[in-house]
Tab-separated table of C-alpha atoms in Angstrom:
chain	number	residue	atom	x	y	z
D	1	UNK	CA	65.754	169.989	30.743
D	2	UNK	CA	64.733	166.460	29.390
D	3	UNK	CA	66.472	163.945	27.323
D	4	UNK	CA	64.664	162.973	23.766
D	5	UNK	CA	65.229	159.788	22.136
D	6	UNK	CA	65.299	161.465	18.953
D	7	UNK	CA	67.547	164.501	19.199
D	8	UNK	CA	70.893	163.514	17.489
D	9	UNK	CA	68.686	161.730	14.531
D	10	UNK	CA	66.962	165.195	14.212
D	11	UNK	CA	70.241	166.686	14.064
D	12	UNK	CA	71.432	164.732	11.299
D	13	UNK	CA	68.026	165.923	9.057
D	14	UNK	CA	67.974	169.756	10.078
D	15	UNK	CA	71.574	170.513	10.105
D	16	UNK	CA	73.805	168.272	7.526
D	17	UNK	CA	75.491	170.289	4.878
D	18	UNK	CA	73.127	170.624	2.664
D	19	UNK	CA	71.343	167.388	2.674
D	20	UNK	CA	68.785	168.658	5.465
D	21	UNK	CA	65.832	167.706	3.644
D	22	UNK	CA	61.583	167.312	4.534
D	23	UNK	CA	58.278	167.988	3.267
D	24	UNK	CA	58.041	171.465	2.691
D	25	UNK	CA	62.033	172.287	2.289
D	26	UNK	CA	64.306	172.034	-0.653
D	27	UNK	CA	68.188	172.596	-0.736
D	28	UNK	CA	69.791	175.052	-2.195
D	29	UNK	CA	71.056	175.481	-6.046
D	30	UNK	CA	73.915	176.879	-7.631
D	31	UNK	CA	73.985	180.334	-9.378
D	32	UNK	CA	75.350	181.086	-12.667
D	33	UNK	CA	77.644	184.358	-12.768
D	34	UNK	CA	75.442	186.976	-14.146
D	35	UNK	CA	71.837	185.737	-13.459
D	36	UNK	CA	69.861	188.289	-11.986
D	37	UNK	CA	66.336	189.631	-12.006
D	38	UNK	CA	67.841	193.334	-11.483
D	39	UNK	CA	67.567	195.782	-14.620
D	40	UNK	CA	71.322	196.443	-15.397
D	41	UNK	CA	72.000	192.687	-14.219
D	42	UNK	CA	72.405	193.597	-10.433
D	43	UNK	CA	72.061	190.579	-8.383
D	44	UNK	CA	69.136	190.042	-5.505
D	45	UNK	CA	70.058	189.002	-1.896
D	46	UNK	CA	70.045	185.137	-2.358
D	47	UNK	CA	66.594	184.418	-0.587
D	48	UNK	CA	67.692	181.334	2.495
D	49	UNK	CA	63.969	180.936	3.811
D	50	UNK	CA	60.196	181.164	2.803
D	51	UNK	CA	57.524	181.007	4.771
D	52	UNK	CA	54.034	181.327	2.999
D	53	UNK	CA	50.815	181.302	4.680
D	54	UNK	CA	51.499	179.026	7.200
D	55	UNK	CA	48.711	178.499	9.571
D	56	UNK	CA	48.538	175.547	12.435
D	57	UNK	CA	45.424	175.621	15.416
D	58	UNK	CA	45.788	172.830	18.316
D	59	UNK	CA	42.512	171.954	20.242
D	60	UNK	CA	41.988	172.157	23.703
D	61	UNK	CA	40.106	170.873	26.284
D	62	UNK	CA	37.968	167.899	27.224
D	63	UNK	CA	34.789	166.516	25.173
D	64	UNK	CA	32.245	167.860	25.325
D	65	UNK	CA	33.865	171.312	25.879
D	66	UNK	CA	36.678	170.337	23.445
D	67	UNK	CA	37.957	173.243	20.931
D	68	UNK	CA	40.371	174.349	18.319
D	69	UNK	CA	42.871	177.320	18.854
D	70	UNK	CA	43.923	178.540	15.615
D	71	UNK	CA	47.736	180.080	16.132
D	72	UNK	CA	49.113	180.416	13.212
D	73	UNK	CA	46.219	182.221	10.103
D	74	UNK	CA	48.499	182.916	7.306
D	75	UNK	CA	52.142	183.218	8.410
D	76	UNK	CA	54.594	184.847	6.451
D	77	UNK	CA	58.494	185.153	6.647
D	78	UNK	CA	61.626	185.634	4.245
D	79	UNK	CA	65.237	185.714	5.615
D	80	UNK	CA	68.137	186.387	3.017
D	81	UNK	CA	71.743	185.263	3.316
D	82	UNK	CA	73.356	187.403	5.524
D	83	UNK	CA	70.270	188.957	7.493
D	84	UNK	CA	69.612	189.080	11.243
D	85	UNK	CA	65.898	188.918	11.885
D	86	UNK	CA	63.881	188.964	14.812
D	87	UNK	CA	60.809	187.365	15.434
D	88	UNK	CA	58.877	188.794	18.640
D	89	UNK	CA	55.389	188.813	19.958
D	90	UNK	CA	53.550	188.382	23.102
D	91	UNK	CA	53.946	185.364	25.088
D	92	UNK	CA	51.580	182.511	23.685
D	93	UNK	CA	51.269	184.010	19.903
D	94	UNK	CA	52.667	181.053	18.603
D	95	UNK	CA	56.735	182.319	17.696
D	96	UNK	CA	58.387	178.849	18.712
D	97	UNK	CA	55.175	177.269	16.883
D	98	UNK	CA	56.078	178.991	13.603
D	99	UNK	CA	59.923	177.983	14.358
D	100	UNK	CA	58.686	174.159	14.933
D	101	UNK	CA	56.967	174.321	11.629
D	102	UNK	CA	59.531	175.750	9.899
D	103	UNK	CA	62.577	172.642	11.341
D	104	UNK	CA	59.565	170.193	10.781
D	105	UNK	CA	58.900	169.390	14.495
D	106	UNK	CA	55.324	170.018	13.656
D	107	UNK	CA	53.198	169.710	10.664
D	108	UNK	CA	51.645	172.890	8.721
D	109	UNK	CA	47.858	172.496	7.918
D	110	UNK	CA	48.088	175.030	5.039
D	111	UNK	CA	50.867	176.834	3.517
D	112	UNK	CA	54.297	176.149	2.310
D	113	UNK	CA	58.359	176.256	3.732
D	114	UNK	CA	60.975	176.729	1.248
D	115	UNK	CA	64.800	176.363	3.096
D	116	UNK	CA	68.016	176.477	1.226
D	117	UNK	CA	70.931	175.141	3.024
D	118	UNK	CA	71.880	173.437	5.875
D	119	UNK	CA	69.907	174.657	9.189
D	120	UNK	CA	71.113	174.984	13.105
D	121	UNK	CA	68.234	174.795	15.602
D	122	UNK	CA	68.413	175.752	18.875
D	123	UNK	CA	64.809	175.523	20.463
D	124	UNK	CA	63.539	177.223	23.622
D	125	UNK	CA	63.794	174.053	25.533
D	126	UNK	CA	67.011	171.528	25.526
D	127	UNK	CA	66.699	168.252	24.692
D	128	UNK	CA	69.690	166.758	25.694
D	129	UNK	CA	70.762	163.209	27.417
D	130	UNK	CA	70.679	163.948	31.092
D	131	UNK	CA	73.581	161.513	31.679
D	132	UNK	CA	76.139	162.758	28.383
D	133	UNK	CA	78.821	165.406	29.400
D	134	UNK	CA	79.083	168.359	27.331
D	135	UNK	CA	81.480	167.105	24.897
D	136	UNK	CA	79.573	164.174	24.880
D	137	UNK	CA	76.903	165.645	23.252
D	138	UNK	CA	79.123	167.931	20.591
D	139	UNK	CA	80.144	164.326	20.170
D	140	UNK	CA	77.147	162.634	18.916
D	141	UNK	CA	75.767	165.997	17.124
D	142	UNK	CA	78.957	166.031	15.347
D	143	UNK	CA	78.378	162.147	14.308
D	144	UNK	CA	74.870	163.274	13.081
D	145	UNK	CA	75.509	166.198	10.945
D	146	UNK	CA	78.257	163.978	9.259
D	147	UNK	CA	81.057	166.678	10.614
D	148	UNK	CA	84.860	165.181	9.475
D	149	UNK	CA	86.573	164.057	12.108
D	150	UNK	CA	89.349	166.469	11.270
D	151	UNK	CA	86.904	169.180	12.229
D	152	UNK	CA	85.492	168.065	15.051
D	153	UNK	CA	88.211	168.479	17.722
D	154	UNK	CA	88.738	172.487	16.673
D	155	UNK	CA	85.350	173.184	16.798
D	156	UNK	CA	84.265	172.411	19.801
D	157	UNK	CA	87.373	173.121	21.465
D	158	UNK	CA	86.662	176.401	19.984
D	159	UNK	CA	82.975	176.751	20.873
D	160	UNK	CA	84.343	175.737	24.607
D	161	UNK	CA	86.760	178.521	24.865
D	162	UNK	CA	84.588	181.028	23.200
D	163	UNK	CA	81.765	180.345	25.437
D	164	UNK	CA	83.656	179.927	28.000
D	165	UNK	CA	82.390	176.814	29.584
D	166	UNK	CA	85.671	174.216	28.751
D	167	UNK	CA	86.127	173.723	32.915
D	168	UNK	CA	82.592	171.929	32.198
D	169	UNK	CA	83.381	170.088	28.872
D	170	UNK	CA	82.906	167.092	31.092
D	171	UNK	CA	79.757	167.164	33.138
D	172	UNK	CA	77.341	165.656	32.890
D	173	UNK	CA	74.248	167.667	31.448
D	174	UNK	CA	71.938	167.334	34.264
D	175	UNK	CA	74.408	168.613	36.413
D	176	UNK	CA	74.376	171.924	34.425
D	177	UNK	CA	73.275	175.310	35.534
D	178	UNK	CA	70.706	176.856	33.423
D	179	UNK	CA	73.028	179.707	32.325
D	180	UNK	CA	75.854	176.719	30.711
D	181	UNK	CA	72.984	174.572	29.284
D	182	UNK	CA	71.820	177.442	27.124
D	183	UNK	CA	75.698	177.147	26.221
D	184	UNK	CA	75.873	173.727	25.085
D	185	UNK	CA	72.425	174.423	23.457
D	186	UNK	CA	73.467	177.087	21.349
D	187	UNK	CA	76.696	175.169	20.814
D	188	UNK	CA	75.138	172.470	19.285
D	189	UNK	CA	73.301	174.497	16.661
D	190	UNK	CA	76.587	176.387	15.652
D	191	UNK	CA	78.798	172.711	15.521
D	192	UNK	CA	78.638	172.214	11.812
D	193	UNK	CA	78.626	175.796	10.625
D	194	UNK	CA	75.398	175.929	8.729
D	195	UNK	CA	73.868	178.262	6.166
D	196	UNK	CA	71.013	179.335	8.458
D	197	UNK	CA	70.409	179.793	12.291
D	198	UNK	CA	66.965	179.523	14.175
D	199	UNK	CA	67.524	180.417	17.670
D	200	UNK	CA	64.524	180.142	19.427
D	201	UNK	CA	65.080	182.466	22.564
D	202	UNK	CA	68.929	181.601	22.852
D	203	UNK	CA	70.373	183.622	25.337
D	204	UNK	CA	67.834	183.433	28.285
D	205	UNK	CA	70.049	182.275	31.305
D	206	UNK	CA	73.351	183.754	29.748
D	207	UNK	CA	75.273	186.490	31.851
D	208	UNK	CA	75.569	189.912	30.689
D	209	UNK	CA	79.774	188.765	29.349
D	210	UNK	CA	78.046	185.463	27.604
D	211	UNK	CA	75.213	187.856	25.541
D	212	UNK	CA	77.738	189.970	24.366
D	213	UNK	CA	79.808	186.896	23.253
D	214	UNK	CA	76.441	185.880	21.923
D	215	UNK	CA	76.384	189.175	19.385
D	216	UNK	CA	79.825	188.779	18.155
D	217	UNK	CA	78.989	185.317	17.171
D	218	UNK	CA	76.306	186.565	15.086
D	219	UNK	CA	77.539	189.245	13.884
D	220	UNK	CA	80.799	187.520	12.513
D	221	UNK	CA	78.488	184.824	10.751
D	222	UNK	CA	76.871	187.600	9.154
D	223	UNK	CA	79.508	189.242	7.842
D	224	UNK	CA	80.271	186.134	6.102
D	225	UNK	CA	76.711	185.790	5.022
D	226	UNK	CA	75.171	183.221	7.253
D	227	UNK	CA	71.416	183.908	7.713
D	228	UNK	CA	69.943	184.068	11.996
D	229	UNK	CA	66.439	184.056	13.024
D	230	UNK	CA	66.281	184.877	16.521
D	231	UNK	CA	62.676	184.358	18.670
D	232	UNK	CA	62.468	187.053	21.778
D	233	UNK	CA	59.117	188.344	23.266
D	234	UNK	CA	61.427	191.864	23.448
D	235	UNK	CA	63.651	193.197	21.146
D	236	UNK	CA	66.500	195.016	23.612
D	237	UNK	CA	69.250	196.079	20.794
D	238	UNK	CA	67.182	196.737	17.632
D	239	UNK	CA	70.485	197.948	15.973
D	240	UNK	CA	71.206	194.569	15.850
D	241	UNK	CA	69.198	193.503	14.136
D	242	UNK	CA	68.408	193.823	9.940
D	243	UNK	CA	64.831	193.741	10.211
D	244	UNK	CA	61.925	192.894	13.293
D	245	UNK	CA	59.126	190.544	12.108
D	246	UNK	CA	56.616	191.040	14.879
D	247	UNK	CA	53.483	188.183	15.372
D	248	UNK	CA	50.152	188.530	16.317
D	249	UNK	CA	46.990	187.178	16.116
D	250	UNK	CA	48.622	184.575	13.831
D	251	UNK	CA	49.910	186.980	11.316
D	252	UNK	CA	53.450	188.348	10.332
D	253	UNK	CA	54.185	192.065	9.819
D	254	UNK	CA	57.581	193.144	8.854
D	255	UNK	CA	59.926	196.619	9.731
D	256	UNK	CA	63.332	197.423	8.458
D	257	UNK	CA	65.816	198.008	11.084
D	258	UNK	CA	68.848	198.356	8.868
D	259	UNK	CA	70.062	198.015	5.057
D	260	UNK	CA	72.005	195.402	3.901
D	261	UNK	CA	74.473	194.867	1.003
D	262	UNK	CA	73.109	192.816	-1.840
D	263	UNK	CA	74.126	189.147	-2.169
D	264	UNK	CA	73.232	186.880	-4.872
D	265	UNK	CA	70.439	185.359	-5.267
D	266	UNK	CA	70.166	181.670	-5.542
D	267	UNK	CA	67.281	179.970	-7.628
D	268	UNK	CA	64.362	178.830	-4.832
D	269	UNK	CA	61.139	176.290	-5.522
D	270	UNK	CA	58.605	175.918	-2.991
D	271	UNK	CA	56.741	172.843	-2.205
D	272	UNK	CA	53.738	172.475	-0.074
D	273	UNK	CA	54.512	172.035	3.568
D	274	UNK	CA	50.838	170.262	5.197
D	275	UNK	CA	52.232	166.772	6.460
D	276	UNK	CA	51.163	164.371	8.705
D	277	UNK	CA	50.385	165.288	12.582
D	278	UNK	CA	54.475	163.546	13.318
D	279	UNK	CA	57.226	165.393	12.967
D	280	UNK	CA	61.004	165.026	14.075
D	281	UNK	CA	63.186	167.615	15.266
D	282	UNK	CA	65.085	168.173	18.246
């Protein structure tokens, strides 16, 4: 667990309703009643995110033995409102390295990201300020996605209770155990209710009570047709789960798990997403 100078400024870009904004990501735009591409007028699911051939290599090693490791050769992924997807692979075939690409934490060298709506992150690794409590930290997030005041105090009193870690609203996070820091991590990406979830490997350290908790929270934001992206190198419950995007060798292939009602569809550009080498995300 280490603290990052930049995590509540990165909160404010990925996750503010509907401002989140960068490179490579534009927000989302109304629908007029009765557009569809659908013979009989039958609307599509409204498409959330769009991943094109994404590819990103990092280089290794020392001069003069130096080399480049290509990870990502063409990524592809699409999530609609209301789907659960999976992302799995083996360990090292670059899942959190597609997710960092996709929140802008690292640049693409080819290939485009189209998001629509406001985005909760929770990466594989907490950053969080050693020395803020728990609430603390819902605190400042809460101050960076722009979350009313009026909201704040229900929410994470209710995120507390329903992850049952309020006895530890005050501690300090690097007094934590690893099971109630994957709390306050996940809590911090569900604070301000957004549009779409990416949930880089979110419940490893949670008890078997906490990953059932962890399902009904999904499940209930996708009933009312938030999109989740969820990064595992296994798949336990595929019934979970709409559809399994599996990586490897820097490619996405795609299986459906489960149908899902249509939703409409919402109007969706795309913009290139190759940047510079910086990016900022928590």
């Amino acid at each position: 667990m280490g603290a990052h100078d930049n995590s509540a400024d990165a909160a404010r870009r990925e996750g503010s309703h509907r401002s989140w904004s960068r490179a490579g990501t534009i927000p989302s735009l109304p629908v007029r009643a009765g557009d569809s591409d659908v013979p009989g007028g039958l609307p599509h699911p409204r498409r959330v995110l769009t991943v094109e051939g994404v590819r990103r290599s990092f280089s290794t090693g020392l001069w003069p033995r130096r080399r480049r490791i290509q990870v990502l050769r063409g990524a592809d992924l699409t999530v609609d409102a209301g789907e659960v997807v999976g992302l799995v692979g083996e360990n090292g075939s670059g899942k959190s390295t597609l997710m960092k690409v996709i929140v802008g934490a690292l640049a693409a060298q080819a290939g485009t990201v189209a998001v629509a709506g406001a985005v909760g992150y929770c990466p594989q690794q907490p950053q969080l300020y050693p020395r803020l409590t728990c609430r603390e930290h819902l605190d400042l997030f809460a101050a960076a996605y722009r979350l009313p005041r009026s909201l704040l105090t229900a929410r994470t009193e209710e995120l507390l209770e329903v992850l049952n870690f309020a006895r530890y609203a005050d501690t300090r996070a690097d007094r934590l155990s690893g099971g109630t820091t994957a709390k306050l991590n996940l809590s911090l990406a569900l604070l301000h209710d957004p549009e779409l979830l990416l949930l880089d490997e979110p419940y490893a350290g949670f008890d078997w009570e906490t990953y059932q908790t962890f399902w009904t929270l999904v499940e209930e934001r996708r009933r009312s047709g938030v999109s989740v992206l969820i990064v595992s190198h296994f798949v336990a419950d595929t019934e979970r789960f709409d559809r399994i995007v599996r990586l490897g060798d820097g490619r996405t292939t795609s299986s459906t798990v489960r149908s899902t009602p249509s939703r409409e569809t919402a109007p969706q550009a795309t913009v290139p997403a190759v940047r510079g080498e910086s990016g900022g995300a928590r």
